[in-house]
Short mmCIF file of C-alpha atoms in Angstrom, two decimals:
data_model
loop_
_atom_site.label_atom_id
_atom_site.label_comp_id
_atom_site.label_asym_id
_atom_site.label_seq_id
_atom_site.Cartn_x
_atom_site.Cartn_y
_atom_site.Cartn_z
CA MET V 84 24.19 59.41 -30.63
CA LYS V 85 26.15 56.90 -29.47
CA THR V 86 25.59 56.56 -25.71
CA LEU V 87 21.69 55.33 -28.40
CA ILE V 88 23.47 52.87 -30.19
CA PHE V 89 25.83 51.60 -27.29
CA SER V 90 21.97 51.18 -24.77
CA LEU V 91 20.15 49.74 -28.23
CA LEU V 92 23.31 47.38 -28.84
CA LEU V 93 22.82 46.38 -25.54
CA ILE V 94 19.23 45.74 -24.99
CA ALA V 95 19.29 42.87 -28.51
CA VAL V 96 22.63 41.03 -26.97
CA THR V 97 20.68 41.18 -23.31
CA THR V 98 17.63 40.00 -25.62
CA PHE V 99 19.15 37.51 -27.73
CA SER V 100 21.30 36.73 -25.10
CA GLN V 101 17.98 35.21 -22.66
CA ALA V 102 15.88 33.68 -25.12
CA GLN V 103 14.68 30.00 -24.64
CA GLU V 104 14.82 26.98 -26.55
CA ILE V 105 12.44 25.93 -27.97
CA THR V 106 12.18 21.94 -27.68
CA GLN V 107 10.22 19.05 -28.66
CA LEU V 108 8.24 18.04 -25.63
CA GLU V 109 7.91 13.87 -25.37
CA GLU V 110 4.39 12.55 -24.50
CA ALA V 111 3.12 12.33 -20.88
CA LYS V 112 2.50 8.39 -20.44
CA VAL V 113 -0.39 7.90 -17.62
CA GLY V 114 0.15 4.79 -14.57
CA PHE V 115 -0.90 2.87 -13.53
CA ALA V 116 0.13 3.66 -9.89
CA PRO V 117 -1.76 7.21 -9.29
CA LEU V 118 0.55 7.34 -5.73
CA ASP V 119 4.63 7.30 -5.22
CA ALA V 120 5.49 3.56 -6.22
CA LYS V 121 8.01 1.71 -6.35
CA ILE V 122 8.32 -0.79 -8.88
CA THR V 123 10.35 -4.63 -8.54
CA ARG V 124 10.46 -7.46 -10.60
CA ASP V 125 11.21 -10.71 -9.44
CA GLY V 126 9.99 -13.55 -12.28
CA ASP V 127 6.81 -12.99 -12.84
CA SER V 128 5.83 -11.54 -9.63
CA PHE V 129 5.72 -7.98 -9.22
CA SER V 130 6.62 -5.18 -5.72
CA TYR V 131 5.10 -2.68 -5.05
CA LYS V 132 6.64 -0.26 -2.23
CA VAL V 133 3.15 1.84 -1.29
CA ASN V 134 3.77 5.66 -0.20
CA GLU V 135 0.38 6.43 2.48
CA ALA V 136 -0.84 9.20 2.22
CA TYR V 137 -1.78 9.10 6.52
CA THR V 138 -0.33 6.42 8.43
CA GLY V 139 -2.36 3.59 7.97
CA ALA V 140 -3.99 4.09 5.22
CA PHE V 141 -2.86 0.73 3.42
CA SER V 142 -3.45 -1.72 6.47
CA LYS V 143 -6.68 0.06 7.59
CA ASP V 144 -8.23 -1.30 4.19
CA ALA V 145 -5.54 -3.15 2.04
CA ILE V 146 -8.19 -4.51 -0.61
CA GLY V 147 -9.98 -0.64 -0.52
CA PHE V 148 -6.47 1.34 -1.29
CA MET V 149 -5.42 -1.80 -3.64
CA LYS V 150 -8.41 -0.47 -5.56
CA ALA V 151 -8.34 3.10 -5.29
CA ASN V 152 -4.55 3.03 -6.19
CA PHE V 153 -3.98 0.19 -8.85
CA ASP V 154 -5.14 -0.22 -12.00
CA ILE V 155 -4.68 -3.51 -13.46
CA LYS V 156 -6.15 -3.26 -17.09
CA ASN V 157 -3.29 -0.18 -17.49
CA PHE V 158 -1.10 -2.82 -15.54
CA ILE V 159 -1.70 -5.57 -18.03
CA ALA V 160 -1.05 -2.85 -21.47
CA GLU V 161 1.95 -2.42 -19.73
CA TYR V 162 4.08 -5.31 -18.94
CA GLY V 163 2.55 -7.46 -21.81
CA LYS V 164 -0.70 -10.22 -22.26
CA ASP V 165 1.98 -12.98 -22.74
CA TYR V 166 0.87 -14.18 -18.26
CA VAL V 167 -2.22 -16.42 -17.60
CA SER V 168 -1.88 -15.07 -13.67
CA TYR V 169 -0.50 -11.47 -12.19
CA GLU V 170 0.71 -11.35 -8.48
CA VAL V 171 1.10 -8.21 -7.92
CA THR V 172 2.45 -7.62 -3.95
CA PHE V 173 1.49 -3.62 -2.35
CA THR V 174 4.24 -3.23 0.88
CA SER V 175 3.99 -0.88 2.88
CA SER V 176 6.28 -0.71 6.55
CA ASN V 177 3.95 -2.63 8.98
CA GLY V 178 2.89 -5.24 5.95
CA TYR V 179 1.54 -6.24 2.93
CA LEU V 180 -1.36 -7.97 0.45
CA SER V 181 -0.32 -10.52 -1.78
CA ALA V 182 -3.31 -10.06 -4.68
CA ASP V 183 -3.69 -12.47 -7.73
CA PHE V 184 -5.11 -11.52 -11.01
CA ASP V 185 -6.00 -13.94 -13.50
CA GLN V 186 -5.34 -13.21 -17.65
CA ASP V 187 -7.87 -10.58 -17.68
CA GLY V 188 -7.30 -8.59 -14.96
CA ASN V 189 -9.99 -9.96 -12.77
CA LEU V 190 -9.38 -10.03 -8.97
CA VAL V 191 -9.02 -13.91 -7.80
CA LYS V 192 -7.10 -14.24 -4.08
CA THR V 193 -6.14 -12.16 -2.02
CA PHE V 194 -3.74 -12.57 1.00
CA GLN V 195 -2.91 -9.80 3.88
CA LYS V 196 -0.55 -9.58 6.97
CA PHE V 197 -0.05 -6.93 9.28
CA LYS V 198 1.64 -6.18 12.41
CA ASP V 199 1.94 -3.48 15.22
CA ILE V 200 -2.09 -1.72 13.72
CA VAL V 201 -4.55 0.57 15.15
CA LEU V 202 -6.81 -2.33 16.35
CA PRO V 203 -10.75 -1.41 15.49
CA LEU V 204 -11.96 -0.03 18.25
CA ASP V 205 -14.53 -3.08 18.70
CA ILE V 206 -11.63 -5.20 18.97
CA ARG V 207 -9.47 -2.31 21.51
CA ARG V 208 -12.53 -2.99 24.14
CA GLU V 209 -12.99 -6.26 23.91
CA VAL V 210 -9.17 -6.63 24.49
CA TYR V 211 -9.29 -4.02 27.34
CA MET V 212 -12.16 -5.44 28.94
CA ALA V 213 -11.49 -9.17 29.25
CA ASN V 214 -7.33 -8.46 30.64
CA LYS V 215 -7.57 -5.58 32.61
CA GLY V 216 -4.34 -4.93 33.92
CA TRP V 217 -2.01 -5.74 30.86
CA THR V 218 -0.56 -4.16 28.41
CA MET V 219 -0.72 -4.98 24.71
CA THR V 220 3.32 -5.46 23.18
CA GLN V 221 2.60 -6.75 19.59
CA ASN V 222 -0.38 -7.26 16.99
CA LYS V 223 -0.09 -9.20 13.88
CA TYR V 224 -3.57 -9.39 11.39
CA VAL V 225 -3.42 -11.55 8.87
CA ALA V 226 -6.17 -12.40 6.50
CA SER V 227 -7.47 -13.92 3.44
CA GLY V 228 -10.09 -14.10 0.79
CA ARG V 229 -11.21 -14.42 -2.49
CA GLY V 230 -12.11 -12.01 -4.51
CA ASP V 231 -13.49 -8.61 -3.41
CA LEU V 232 -14.13 -10.33 -0.24
CA ILE V 233 -12.57 -11.67 2.89
CA GLU V 234 -13.46 -15.68 3.75
CA LYS V 235 -10.01 -15.47 7.07
CA GLU V 236 -8.99 -13.08 8.58
CA ILE V 237 -8.03 -12.70 12.68
CA TYR V 238 -5.96 -10.73 15.00
CA LYS V 239 -3.14 -12.32 17.12
CA ILE V 240 -2.12 -10.10 20.24
CA LYS V 241 0.75 -10.56 22.63
CA LEU V 242 -0.14 -8.81 26.16
CA GLU V 243 1.87 -8.26 28.75
CA ASN V 244 1.20 -7.59 33.13
CA GLY V 245 4.86 -7.89 34.87
CA ASN V 246 6.56 -11.47 33.82
CA GLN V 247 3.54 -12.50 33.21
CA LYS V 248 3.14 -13.09 28.54
CA ARG V 249 -0.58 -13.96 27.48
CA THR V 250 -1.62 -14.59 24.08
CA MET V 251 -4.97 -13.36 22.03
CA LYS V 252 -6.12 -14.54 19.10
CA ILE V 253 -9.51 -12.46 17.91
CA ASP V 254 -11.48 -13.76 15.49
CA PRO V 255 -13.54 -10.03 14.24
CA ARG V 256 -16.51 -12.49 12.09
CA ILE V 257 -17.02 -14.14 15.83
CA SER V 258 -18.28 -10.69 17.50
CA GLY V 259 -17.91 -10.88 21.49
CA SER V 260 -15.94 -14.46 21.07
CA SER V 261 -12.12 -14.67 21.54
CA VAL V 262 -9.54 -17.44 22.64
CA ALA V 263 -6.51 -16.69 24.68
CA SER V 264 -3.88 -18.88 25.06
CA ASN V 265 -1.08 -18.27 27.60
CA GLU V 266 2.55 -18.94 26.27
#
């Protein structure tokens, strides 16, 4: 009988000591950046450090990446409607996209600059065919435009062949034509 009472007492103590405390949960918030992004505010400018799902996802199509992973309407709701325009800069390890939005959240203009990216296949072929024996040591991509459209874009490519150095500037909109200059 003592064993039964002792066993029941032990079970009761164990059960009550393992009981969970019920607490009230806080409201969940839906953010405006589905990717894990670190927000930095500098006066009226906002910077986002983007984490890409795979390397090159951001630099391949920066405006498309921004549209898929950033909601300006939620951003405006979060930071208030006191501004006439919003400048948001998205940065990654190899470059950035600066986007200007008006007070209603419409994309007004963009500027992007990336270094050492994978060049599009047609640009790689053009560089290779025009410069056999040369090695690409560095490249930069610079583009700007209004709204979603890119109006100006250029690839600056540095090449080396032994002690010789050369810089090419390629406008991808003019197919098959490039301007090369020696430095």
